């Protein structure tokens, strides 16, 4: 939906996701809403190979980078981001503020609710802190249909809780400069102890 919204404002937009089904849904949303966005199936490290370079900006939203569990994977992804951008092009990365999560050992995130077409959804999200310093992120989805009955399912994925200092070093090694840190997508200053998000903008040399 971010890609479709940006495209509706006159920008050339390419969206990418590792999931075939998500790319299909995104393409359907673009056709339904009318945004001139195209979508490709690609993983981190494959973006430039699929769409080439010369882009003005690359947006990586929704706590995606922490799915890279090894430092080498992070380095490869940031090099790939750089290859997609023109000189001076900007990357924007939005992650959870794991500096605060790790200090406070925050397991639980605020629940989220949604209602649509007679159905209700409740999303309960929490972490397990694993022995190898990574974390396991769980999402419990509770759905109540028109008949009033609830169903539930759980999805889990492993994450690497990426701290600001590590991401700063990796951006520098990848050749990004003019690095600016934010605490949310509204532009608040980053506070390692209290900000909900770690948002960074940087420019390719």
PDB file of N, CA, C and O in Angstrom, residues 25-101:
ATOM      1  N   UNK A  25      -1.041 -10.018  -4.169  1.00  0.00           N
ATOM      2  CA  UNK A  25      -1.995  -9.124  -3.508  1.00  0.00           C
ATOM      3  C   UNK A  25      -1.642  -7.666  -3.791  1.00  0.00           C
ATOM      4  O   UNK A  25      -2.526  -6.836  -4.061  1.00  0.00           O
ATOM      5  N   UNK A  26      -0.360  -7.334  -3.737  1.00  0.00           N
ATOM      6  CA  UNK A  26       0.064  -5.956  -4.006  1.00  0.00           C
ATOM      7  C   UNK A  26      -0.293  -5.534  -5.428  1.00  0.00           C
ATOM      8  O   UNK A  26      -0.763  -4.409  -5.656  1.00  0.00           O
ATOM      9  N   UNK A  27      -0.085  -6.414  -6.383  1.00  0.00           N
ATOM     10  CA  UNK A  27      -0.431  -6.107  -7.777  1.00  0.00           C
ATOM     11  C   UNK A  27      -1.932  -5.898  -7.929  1.00  0.00           C
ATOM     12  O   UNK A  27      -2.381  -4.989  -8.650  1.00  0.00           O
ATOM     13  N   UNK A  28      -2.721  -6.713  -7.242  1.00  0.00           N
ATOM     14  CA  UNK A  28      -4.178  -6.555  -7.284  1.00  0.00           C
ATOM     15  C   UNK A  28      -4.599  -5.228  -6.656  1.00  0.00           C
ATOM     16  O   UNK A  28      -5.491  -4.539  -7.169  1.00  0.00           O
ATOM     17  N   UNK A  29      -3.950  -4.844  -5.551  1.00  0.00           N
ATOM     18  CA  UNK A  29      -4.256  -3.559  -4.931  1.00  0.00           C
ATOM     19  C   UNK A  29      -3.948  -2.405  -5.873  1.00  0.00           C
ATOM     20  O   UNK A  29      -4.715  -1.438  -5.964  1.00  0.00           O
ATOM     21  N   UNK A  30      -2.818  -2.487  -6.583  1.00  0.00           N
ATOM     22  CA  UNK A  30      -2.454  -1.426  -7.521  1.00  0.00           C
ATOM     23  C   UNK A  30      -3.478  -1.302  -8.631  1.00  0.00           C
ATOM     24  O   UNK A  30      -3.863  -0.190  -9.032  1.00  0.00           O
ATOM     25  N   UNK A  31      -3.942  -2.428  -9.160  1.00  0.00           N
ATOM     26  CA  UNK A  31      -4.948  -2.393 -10.213  1.00  0.00           C
ATOM     27  C   UNK A  31      -6.270  -1.851  -9.697  1.00  0.00           C
ATOM     28  O   UNK A  31      -6.949  -1.076 -10.384  1.00  0.00           O
ATOM     29  N   UNK A  32      -6.633  -2.228  -8.475  1.00  0.00           N
ATOM     30  CA  UNK A  32      -7.912  -1.805  -7.908  1.00  0.00           C
ATOM     31  C   UNK A  32      -7.923  -0.311  -7.601  1.00  0.00           C
ATOM     32  O   UNK A  32      -8.909   0.377  -7.849  1.00  0.00           O
ATOM     33  N   UNK A  33      -6.813   0.186  -7.080  1.00  0.00           N
ATOM     34  CA  UNK A  33      -6.751   1.581  -6.653  1.00  0.00           C
ATOM     35  C   UNK A  33      -6.311   2.494  -7.798  1.00  0.00           C
ATOM     36  O   UNK A  33      -6.641   3.672  -7.833  1.00  0.00           O
ATOM     37  N   UNK A  34      -5.543   1.939  -8.730  1.00  0.00           N
ATOM     38  CA  UNK A  34      -5.141   2.725  -9.891  1.00  0.00           C
ATOM     39  C   UNK A  34      -3.731   3.271  -9.852  1.00  0.00           C
ATOM     40  O   UNK A  34      -3.356   4.085 -10.685  1.00  0.00           O
ATOM     41  N   UNK A  35      -2.917   2.841  -8.887  1.00  0.00           N
ATOM     42  CA  UNK A  35      -1.545   3.323  -8.830  1.00  0.00           C
ATOM     43  C   UNK A  35      -0.666   2.656  -9.874  1.00  0.00           C
ATOM     44  O   UNK A  35      -0.804   1.464 -10.146  1.00  0.00           O
ATOM     45  N   UNK A  36       0.242   3.421 -10.474  1.00  0.00           N
ATOM     46  CA  UNK A  36       1.146   2.881 -11.495  1.00  0.00           C
ATOM     47  C   UNK A  36       2.387   2.298 -10.823  1.00  0.00           C
ATOM     48  O   UNK A  36       3.497   2.797 -10.991  1.00  0.00           O
ATOM     49  N   UNK A  37       2.182   1.241 -10.060  1.00  0.00           N
ATOM     50  CA  UNK A  37       3.294   0.565  -9.396  1.00  0.00           C
ATOM     51  C   UNK A  37       3.414  -0.849  -9.937  1.00  0.00           C
ATOM     52  O   UNK A  37       2.419  -1.509 -10.214  1.00  0.00           O
ATOM     53  N   UNK A  38       4.652  -1.308 -10.089  1.00  0.00           N
ATOM     54  CA  UNK A  38       4.888  -2.690 -10.486  1.00  0.00           C
ATOM     55  C   UNK A  38       5.539  -3.426  -9.334  1.00  0.00           C
ATOM     56  O   UNK A  38       6.129  -2.807  -8.438  1.00  0.00           O
ATOM     57  N   UNK A  39       5.435  -4.754  -9.347  1.00  0.00           N
ATOM     58  CA  UNK A  39       5.926  -5.542  -8.217  1.00  0.00           C
ATOM     59  C   UNK A  39       6.697  -6.752  -8.721  1.00  0.00           C
ATOM     60  O   UNK A  39       6.359  -7.351  -9.739  1.00  0.00           O
ATOM     61  N   UNK A  40       7.751  -7.096  -7.967  1.00  0.00           N
ATOM     62  CA  UNK A  40       8.628  -8.217  -8.309  1.00  0.00           C
ATOM     63  C   UNK A  40       8.824  -9.101  -7.083  1.00  0.00           C
ATOM     64  O   UNK A  40       8.819  -8.614  -5.946  1.00  0.00           O
ATOM     65  N   UNK A  41       9.030 -10.389  -7.302  1.00  0.00           N
ATOM     66  CA  UNK A  41       9.415 -11.302  -6.228  1.00  0.00           C
ATOM     67  C   UNK A  41      10.935 -11.291  -6.126  1.00  0.00           C
ATOM     68  O   UNK A  41      11.633 -11.617  -7.084  1.00  0.00           O
ATOM     69  N   UNK A  42      11.444 -10.897  -4.962  1.00  0.00           N
ATOM     70  CA  UNK A  42      12.895 -10.842  -4.771  1.00  0.00           C
ATOM     71  C   UNK A  42      13.196 -10.827  -3.281  1.00  0.00           C
ATOM     72  O   UNK A  42      12.425 -10.287  -2.481  1.00  0.00           O
ATOM     73  N   UNK A  43      14.322 -11.404  -2.913  1.00  0.00           N
ATOM     74  CA  UNK A  43      14.790 -11.395  -1.530  1.00  0.00           C
ATOM     75  C   UNK A  43      15.842 -10.315  -1.362  1.00  0.00           C
ATOM     76  O   UNK A  43      16.340  -9.740  -2.336  1.00  0.00           O
ATOM     77  N   UNK A  44      16.187 -10.020  -0.102  1.00  0.00           N
ATOM     78  CA  UNK A  44      17.318  -9.135   0.148  1.00  0.00           C
ATOM     79  C   UNK A  44      18.555  -9.689  -0.566  1.00  0.00           C
ATOM     80  O   UNK A  44      18.824 -10.886  -0.523  1.00  0.00           O
ATOM     81  N   UNK A  45      19.286  -8.802  -1.219  1.00  0.00           N
ATOM     82  CA  UNK A  45      20.465  -9.208  -1.977  1.00  0.00           C
ATOM     83  C   UNK A  45      20.197  -9.435  -3.449  1.00  0.00           C
ATOM     84  O   UNK A  45      21.126  -9.597  -4.228  1.00  0.00           O
ATOM     85  N   UNK A  46      18.915  -9.431  -3.862  1.00  0.00           N
ATOM     86  CA  UNK A  46      18.539  -9.666  -5.261  1.00  0.00           C
ATOM     87  C   UNK A  46      17.864  -8.454  -5.909  1.00  0.00           C
ATOM     88  O   UNK A  46      17.468  -8.525  -7.067  1.00  0.00           O
ATOM     89  N   UNK A  47      17.724  -7.359  -5.175  1.00  0.00           N
ATOM     90  CA  UNK A  47      16.914  -6.251  -5.674  1.00  0.00           C
ATOM     91  C   UNK A  47      17.521  -5.613  -6.917  1.00  0.00           C
ATOM     92  O   UNK A  47      16.836  -5.426  -7.934  1.00  0.00           O
ATOM     93  N   UNK A  48      18.798  -5.249  -6.850  1.00  0.00           N
ATOM     94  CA  UNK A  48      19.434  -4.586  -7.989  1.00  0.00           C
ATOM     95  C   UNK A  48      19.467  -5.496  -9.208  1.00  0.00           C
ATOM     96  O   UNK A  48      19.321  -5.041 -10.349  1.00  0.00           O
ATOM     97  N   UNK A  49      19.645  -6.785  -8.987  1.00  0.00           N
ATOM     98  CA  UNK A  49      19.648  -7.757 -10.091  1.00  0.00           C
ATOM     99  C   UNK A  49      18.298  -7.770 -10.800  1.00  0.00           C
ATOM    100  O   UNK A  49      18.240  -7.913 -12.030  1.00  0.00           O
ATOM    101  N   UNK A  50      17.211  -7.601 -10.058  1.00  0.00           N
ATOM    102  CA  UNK A  50      15.877  -7.665 -10.644  1.00  0.00           C
ATOM    103  C   UNK A  50      15.443  -6.352 -11.292  1.00  0.00           C
ATOM    104  O   UNK A  50      14.770  -6.363 -12.326  1.00  0.00           O
ATOM    105  N   UNK A  51      15.772  -5.217 -10.666  1.00  0.00           N
ATOM    106  CA  UNK A  51      15.215  -3.940 -11.149  1.00  0.00           C
ATOM    107  C   UNK A  51      16.269  -2.943 -11.600  1.00  0.00           C
ATOM    108  O   UNK A  51      15.937  -1.878 -12.118  1.00  0.00           O
ATOM    109  N   UNK A  52      17.564  -3.256 -11.410  1.00  0.00           N
ATOM    110  CA  UNK A  52      18.600  -2.335 -11.834  1.00  0.00           C
ATOM    111  C   UNK A  52      18.845  -1.228 -10.820  1.00  0.00           C
ATOM    112  O   UNK A  52      18.404  -1.295  -9.674  1.00  0.00           O
ATOM    113  N   UNK A  53      19.552  -0.190 -11.255  1.00  0.00           N
ATOM    114  CA  UNK A  53      19.917   0.917 -10.377  1.00  0.00           C
ATOM    115  C   UNK A  53      19.311   2.225 -10.829  1.00  0.00           C
ATOM    116  O   UNK A  53      18.403   2.262 -11.654  1.00  0.00           O
ATOM    117  N   UNK A  54      19.854   3.306 -10.266  1.00  0.00           N
ATOM    118  CA  UNK A  54      19.422   4.636 -10.665  1.00  0.00           C
ATOM    119  C   UNK A  54      18.222   5.183  -9.938  1.00  0.00           C
ATOM    120  O   UNK A  54      17.709   6.250 -10.296  1.00  0.00           O
ATOM    121  N   UNK A  55      17.749   4.504  -8.883  1.00  0.00           N
ATOM    122  CA  UNK A  55      16.576   4.990  -8.160  1.00  0.00           C
ATOM    123  C   UNK A  55      16.955   6.147  -7.236  1.00  0.00           C
ATOM    124  O   UNK A  55      18.051   6.207  -6.701  1.00  0.00           O
ATOM    125  N   UNK A  56      15.995   7.058  -7.040  1.00  0.00           N
ATOM    126  CA  UNK A  56      16.213   8.199  -6.146  1.00  0.00           C
ATOM    127  C   UNK A  56      16.112   7.802  -4.679  1.00  0.00           C
ATOM    128  O   UNK A  56      16.734   8.431  -3.829  1.00  0.00           O
ATOM    129  N   UNK A  57      15.299   6.798  -4.368  1.00  0.00           N
ATOM    130  CA  UNK A  57      15.098   6.410  -2.972  1.00  0.00           C
ATOM    131  C   UNK A  57      14.745   4.939  -2.897  1.00  0.00           C
ATOM    132  O   UNK A  57      14.170   4.376  -3.829  1.00  0.00           O
ATOM    133  N   UNK A  58      15.089   4.342  -1.768  1.00  0.00           N
ATOM    134  CA  UNK A  58      14.716   2.961  -1.454  1.00  0.00           C
ATOM    135  C   UNK A  58      14.161   2.958  -0.040  1.00  0.00           C
ATOM    136  O   UNK A  58      14.834   3.392   0.897  1.00  0.00           O
ATOM    137  N   UNK A  59      12.912   2.495   0.121  1.00  0.00           N
ATOM    138  CA  UNK A  59      12.246   2.460   1.413  1.00  0.00           C
ATOM    139  C   UNK A  59      12.139   1.016   1.890  1.00  0.00           C
ATOM    140  O   UNK A  59      11.603   0.165   1.180  1.00  0.00           O
ATOM    141  N   UNK A  60      12.645   0.744   3.073  1.00  0.00           N
ATOM    142  CA  UNK A  60      12.569  -0.594   3.672  1.00  0.00           C
ATOM    143  C   UNK A  60      11.843  -0.447   4.998  1.00  0.00           C
ATOM    144  O   UNK A  60      12.438  -0.071   6.014  1.00  0.00           O
ATOM    145  N   UNK A  61      10.533  -0.739   4.986  1.00  0.00           N
ATOM    146  CA  UNK A  61       9.660  -0.441   6.113  1.00  0.00           C
ATOM    147  C   UNK A  61       9.201  -1.723   6.803  1.00  0.00           C
ATOM    148  O   UNK A  61       9.357  -2.824   6.293  1.00  0.00           O
ATOM    149  N   UNK A  62       8.628  -1.549   7.996  1.00  0.00           N
ATOM    150  CA  UNK A  62       7.955  -2.659   8.663  1.00  0.00           C
ATOM    151  C   UNK A  62       8.864  -3.643   9.360  1.00  0.00           C
ATOM    152  O   UNK A  62       8.542  -4.834   9.438  1.00  0.00           O
ATOM    153  N   UNK A  63      10.006  -3.176   9.894  1.00  0.00           N
ATOM    154  CA  UNK A  63      10.893  -4.059  10.663  1.00  0.00           C
ATOM    155  C   UNK A  63      11.370  -5.251   9.841  1.00  0.00           C
ATOM    156  O   UNK A  63      11.417  -6.380  10.310  1.00  0.00           O
ATOM    157  N   UNK A  64      11.740  -4.996   8.583  1.00  0.00           N
ATOM    158  CA  UNK A  64      12.132  -6.072   7.672  1.00  0.00           C
ATOM    159  C   UNK A  64      13.589  -6.500   7.843  1.00  0.00           C
ATOM    160  O   UNK A  64      13.895  -7.694   7.802  1.00  0.00           O
ATOM    161  N   UNK A  65      14.497  -5.541   8.017  1.00  0.00           N
ATOM    162  CA  UNK A  65      15.922  -5.858   8.073  1.00  0.00           C
ATOM    163  C   UNK A  65      16.272  -6.832   9.205  1.00  0.00           C
ATOM    164  O   UNK A  65      17.164  -7.672   9.030  1.00  0.00           O
ATOM    165  N   UNK A  66      15.606  -6.783  10.375  1.00  0.00           N
ATOM    166  CA  UNK A  66      15.942  -7.750  11.430  1.00  0.00           C
ATOM    167  C   UNK A  66      15.693  -9.211  11.069  1.00  0.00           C
ATOM    168  O   UNK A  66      16.106 -10.095  11.821  1.00  0.00           O
ATOM    169  N   UNK A  67      15.046  -9.494   9.932  1.00  0.00           N
ATOM    170  CA  UNK A  67      14.927 -10.891   9.493  1.00  0.00           C
ATOM    171  C   UNK A  67      16.270 -11.450   9.020  1.00  0.00           C
ATOM    172  O   UNK A  67      16.396 -12.665   8.832  1.00  0.00           O
ATOM    173  N   UNK A  68      17.249 -10.585   8.805  1.00  0.00           N
ATOM    174  CA  UNK A  68      18.595 -11.032   8.414  1.00  0.00           C
ATOM    175  C   UNK A  68      19.342 -11.415   9.689  1.00  0.00           C
ATOM    176  O   UNK A  68      19.698 -10.555  10.495  1.00  0.00           O
ATOM    177  N   UNK A  69      19.594 -12.693   9.877  1.00  0.00           N
ATOM    178  CA  UNK A  69      20.075 -13.196  11.158  1.00  0.00           C
ATOM    179  C   UNK A  69      21.593 -13.174  11.308  1.00  0.00           C
ATOM    180  O   UNK A  69      22.094 -13.388  12.419  1.00  0.00           O
ATOM    181  N   UNK A  70      22.327 -12.921  10.232  1.00  0.00           N
ATOM    182  CA  UNK A  70      23.789 -12.918  10.292  1.00  0.00           C
ATOM    183  C   UNK A  70      24.336 -11.580   9.810  1.00  0.00           C
ATOM    184  O   UNK A  70      23.762 -10.967   8.903  1.00  0.00           O
ATOM    185  N   UNK A  71      25.463 -11.103  10.374  1.00  0.00           N
ATOM    186  CA  UNK A  71      26.054  -9.844   9.914  1.00  0.00           C
ATOM    187  C   UNK A  71      26.365  -9.835   8.420  1.00  0.00           C
ATOM    188  O   UNK A  71      26.231  -8.798   7.752  1.00  0.00           O
ATOM    189  N   UNK A  72      26.773 -10.989   7.889  1.00  0.00           N
ATOM    190  CA  UNK A  72      27.088 -11.064   6.464  1.00  0.00           C
ATOM    191  C   UNK A  72      25.844 -10.825   5.601  1.00  0.00           C
ATOM    192  O   UNK A  72      25.924 -10.229   4.520  1.00  0.00           O
ATOM    193  N   UNK A  73      24.687 -11.293   6.079  1.00  0.00           N
ATOM    194  CA  UNK A  73      23.447 -11.059   5.339  1.00  0.00           C
ATOM    195  C   UNK A  73      23.070  -9.584   5.350  1.00  0.00           C
ATOM    196  O   UNK A  73      22.599  -9.040   4.345  1.00  0.00           O
ATOM    197  N   UNK A  74      23.278  -8.919   6.471  1.00  0.00           N
ATOM    198  CA  UNK A  74      23.005  -7.486   6.559  1.00  0.00           C
ATOM    199  C   UNK A  74      23.927  -6.717   5.614  1.00  0.00           C
ATOM    200  O   UNK A  74      23.466  -5.817   4.894  1.00  0.00           O
ATOM    201  N   UNK A  75      25.203  -7.053   5.602  1.00  0.00           N
ATOM    202  CA  UNK A  75      26.148  -6.368   4.717  1.00  0.00           C
ATOM    203  C   UNK A  75      25.763  -6.550   3.254  1.00  0.00           C
ATOM    204  O   UNK A  75      25.821  -5.591   2.455  1.00  0.00           O
ATOM    205  N   UNK A  76      25.347  -7.763   2.899  1.00  0.00           N
ATOM    206  CA  UNK A  76      24.950  -8.018   1.518  1.00  0.00           C
ATOM    207  C   UNK A  76      23.695  -7.216   1.151  1.00  0.00           C
ATOM    208  O   UNK A  76      23.599  -6.663   0.054  1.00  0.00           O
ATOM    209  N   UNK A  77      22.742  -7.150   2.066  1.00  0.00           N
ATOM    210  CA  UNK A  77      21.511  -6.415   1.795  1.00  0.00           C
ATOM    211  C   UNK A  77      21.786  -4.929   1.612  1.00  0.00           C
ATOM    212  O   UNK A  77      21.249  -4.293   0.692  1.00  0.00           O
ATOM    213  N   UNK A  78      22.621  -4.341   2.469  1.00  0.00           N
ATOM    214  CA  UNK A  78      22.908  -2.913   2.351  1.00  0.00           C
ATOM    215  C   UNK A  78      23.700  -2.613   1.079  1.00  0.00           C
ATOM    216  O   UNK A  78      23.493  -1.572   0.440  1.00  0.00           O
ATOM    217  N   UNK A  79      24.594  -3.510   0.681  1.00  0.00           N
ATOM    218  CA  UNK A  79      25.294  -3.336  -0.594  1.00  0.00           C
ATOM    219  C   UNK A  79      24.317  -3.385  -1.762  1.00  0.00           C
ATOM    220  O   UNK A  79      24.445  -2.641  -2.742  1.00  0.00           O
ATOM    221  N   UNK A  80      23.327  -4.256  -1.653  1.00  0.00           N
ATOM    222  CA  UNK A  80      22.273  -4.358  -2.656  1.00  0.00           C
ATOM    223  C   UNK A  80      21.440  -3.076  -2.705  1.00  0.00           C
ATOM    224  O   UNK A  80      21.130  -2.552  -3.781  1.00  0.00           O
ATOM    225  N   UNK A  81      21.079  -2.536  -1.526  1.00  0.00           N
ATOM    226  CA  UNK A  81      20.354  -1.262  -1.478  1.00  0.00           C
ATOM    227  C   UNK A  81      21.153  -0.178  -2.201  1.00  0.00           C
ATOM    228  O   UNK A  81      20.605   0.592  -2.995  1.00  0.00           O
ATOM    229  N   UNK A  82      22.453  -0.121  -1.896  1.00  0.00           N
ATOM    230  CA  UNK A  82      23.308   0.902  -2.501  1.00  0.00           C
ATOM    231  C   UNK A  82      23.326   0.766  -4.016  1.00  0.00           C
ATOM    232  O   UNK A  82      23.286   1.765  -4.750  1.00  0.00           O
ATOM    233  N   UNK A  83      23.384  -0.466  -4.517  1.00  0.00           N
ATOM    234  CA  UNK A  83      23.444  -0.699  -5.958  1.00  0.00           C
ATOM    235  C   UNK A  83      22.153  -0.263  -6.657  1.00  0.00           C
ATOM    236  O   UNK A  83      22.173   0.037  -7.852  1.00  0.00           O
ATOM    237  N   UNK A  84      21.043  -0.224  -5.926  1.00  0.00           N
ATOM    238  CA  UNK A  84      19.775   0.208  -6.511  1.00  0.00           C
ATOM    239  C   UNK A  84      19.694   1.726  -6.681  1.00  0.00           C
ATOM    240  O   UNK A  84      18.870   2.217  -7.467  1.00  0.00           O
ATOM    241  N   UNK A  85      20.522   2.465  -5.937  1.00  0.00           N
ATOM    242  CA  UNK A  85      20.390   3.915  -5.868  1.00  0.00           C
ATOM    243  C   UNK A  85      21.352   4.636  -6.800  1.00  0.00           C
ATOM    244  O   UNK A  85      22.469   4.171  -7.045  1.00  0.00           O
ATOM    245  N   UNK A  86      20.919   5.788  -7.278  1.00  0.00           N
ATOM    246  CA  UNK A  86      21.835   6.689  -7.977  1.00  0.00           C
ATOM    247  C   UNK A  86      22.771   7.323  -6.955  1.00  0.00           C
ATOM    248  O   UNK A  86      22.471   7.336  -5.744  1.00  0.00           O
ATOM    249  N   UNK A  87      23.918   7.889  -7.365  1.00  0.00           N
ATOM    250  CA  UNK A  87      24.753   8.641  -6.424  1.00  0.00           C
ATOM    251  C   UNK A  87      23.942   9.763  -5.778  1.00  0.00           C
ATOM    252  O   UNK A  87      23.248  10.512  -6.459  1.00  0.00           O
ATOM    253  N   UNK A  88      23.983   9.829  -4.457  1.00  0.00           N
ATOM    254  CA  UNK A  88      23.172  10.796  -3.732  1.00  0.00           C
ATOM    255  C   UNK A  88      21.784  10.305  -3.389  1.00  0.00           C
ATOM    256  O   UNK A  88      21.038  10.978  -2.678  1.00  0.00           O
ATOM    257  N   UNK A  89      21.398   9.128  -3.902  1.00  0.00           N
ATOM    258  CA  UNK A  89      20.083   8.562  -3.596  1.00  0.00           C
ATOM    259  C   UNK A  89      19.966   8.191  -2.133  1.00  0.00           C
ATOM    260  O   UNK A  89      20.955   7.906  -1.456  1.00  0.00           O
ATOM    261  N   UNK A  90      18.744   8.186  -1.626  1.00  0.00           N
ATOM    262  CA  UNK A  90      18.486   8.001  -0.196  1.00  0.00           C
ATOM    263  C   UNK A  90      17.890   6.635   0.102  1.00  0.00           C
ATOM    264  O   UNK A  90      17.009   6.167  -0.619  1.00  0.00           O
ATOM    265  N   UNK A  91      18.359   6.021   1.173  1.00  0.00           N
ATOM    266  CA  UNK A  91      17.723   4.834   1.731  1.00  0.00           C
ATOM    267  C   UNK A  91      17.045   5.232   3.033  1.00  0.00           C
ATOM    268  O   UNK A  91      17.562   6.069   3.792  1.00  0.00           O
ATOM    269  N   UNK A  92      15.850   4.676   3.283  1.00  0.00           N
ATOM    270  CA  UNK A  92      15.138   4.868   4.541  1.00  0.00           C
ATOM    271  C   UNK A  92      14.796   3.488   5.086  1.00  0.00           C
ATOM    272  O   UNK A  92      14.175   2.685   4.385  1.00  0.00           O
ATOM    273  N   UNK A  93      15.211   3.220   6.312  1.00  0.00           N
ATOM    274  CA  UNK A  93      14.968   1.935   6.964  1.00  0.00           C
ATOM    275  C   UNK A  93      14.201   2.183   8.251  1.00  0.00           C
ATOM    276  O   UNK A  93      14.582   3.040   9.060  1.00  0.00           O
ATOM    277  N   UNK A  94      13.121   1.446   8.441  1.00  0.00           N
ATOM    278  CA  UNK A  94      12.326   1.537   9.667  1.00  0.00           C
ATOM    279  C   UNK A  94      12.365   0.189  10.391  1.00  0.00           C
ATOM    280  O   UNK A  94      11.924  -0.822   9.847  1.00  0.00           O
ATOM    281  N   UNK A  95      12.902   0.186  11.607  1.00  0.00           N
ATOM    282  CA  UNK A  95      12.951  -1.001  12.456  1.00  0.00           C
ATOM    283  C   UNK A  95      12.303  -0.704  13.796  1.00  0.00           C
ATOM    284  O   UNK A  95      12.124   0.464  14.166  1.00  0.00           O
ATOM    285  N   UNK A  96      11.997  -1.742  14.554  1.00  0.00           N
ATOM    286  CA  UNK A  96      11.657  -1.574  15.966  1.00  0.00           C
ATOM    287  C   UNK A  96      12.910  -1.092  16.697  1.00  0.00           C
ATOM    288  O   UNK A  96      14.046  -1.435  16.331  1.00  0.00           O
ATOM    289  N   UNK A  97      12.725  -0.297  17.729  1.00  0.00           N
ATOM    290  CA  UNK A  97      13.852   0.163  18.532  1.00  0.00           C
ATOM    291  C   UNK A  97      14.282  -0.962  19.475  1.00  0.00           C
ATOM    292  O   UNK A  97      13.809  -1.063  20.614  1.00  0.00           O
ATOM    293  N   UNK A  98      15.187  -1.805  18.986  1.00  0.00           N
ATOM    294  CA  UNK A  98      15.606  -2.951  19.785  1.00  0.00           C
ATOM    295  C   UNK A  98      16.564  -2.566  20.910  1.00  0.00           C
ATOM    296  O   UNK A  98      16.770  -3.360  21.834  1.00  0.00           O
ATOM    297  N   UNK A  99      17.161  -1.378  20.866  1.00  0.00           N
ATOM    298  CA  UNK A  99      17.946  -0.915  22.020  1.00  0.00           C
ATOM    299  C   UNK A  99      17.061  -0.904  23.260  1.00  0.00           C
ATOM    300  O   UNK A  99      17.452  -1.404  24.327  1.00  0.00           O
ATOM    301  N   UNK A 100      15.857  -0.336  23.123  1.00  0.00           N
ATOM    302  CA  UNK A 100      14.936  -0.280  24.260  1.00  0.00           C
ATOM    303  C   UNK A 100      14.378  -1.656  24.599  1.00  0.00           C
ATOM    304  O   UNK A 100      14.246  -2.013  25.776  1.00  0.00           O
ATOM    305  N   UNK A 101      14.043  -2.440  23.589  1.00  0.00           N
ATOM    306  CA  UNK A 101      13.482  -3.781  23.825  1.00  0.00           C
ATOM    307  C   UNK A 101      14.446  -4.632  24.649  1.00  0.00           C
ATOM    308  O   UNK A 101      14.050  -5.312  25.605  1.00  0.00           O
TER     309      UNK A 101
END
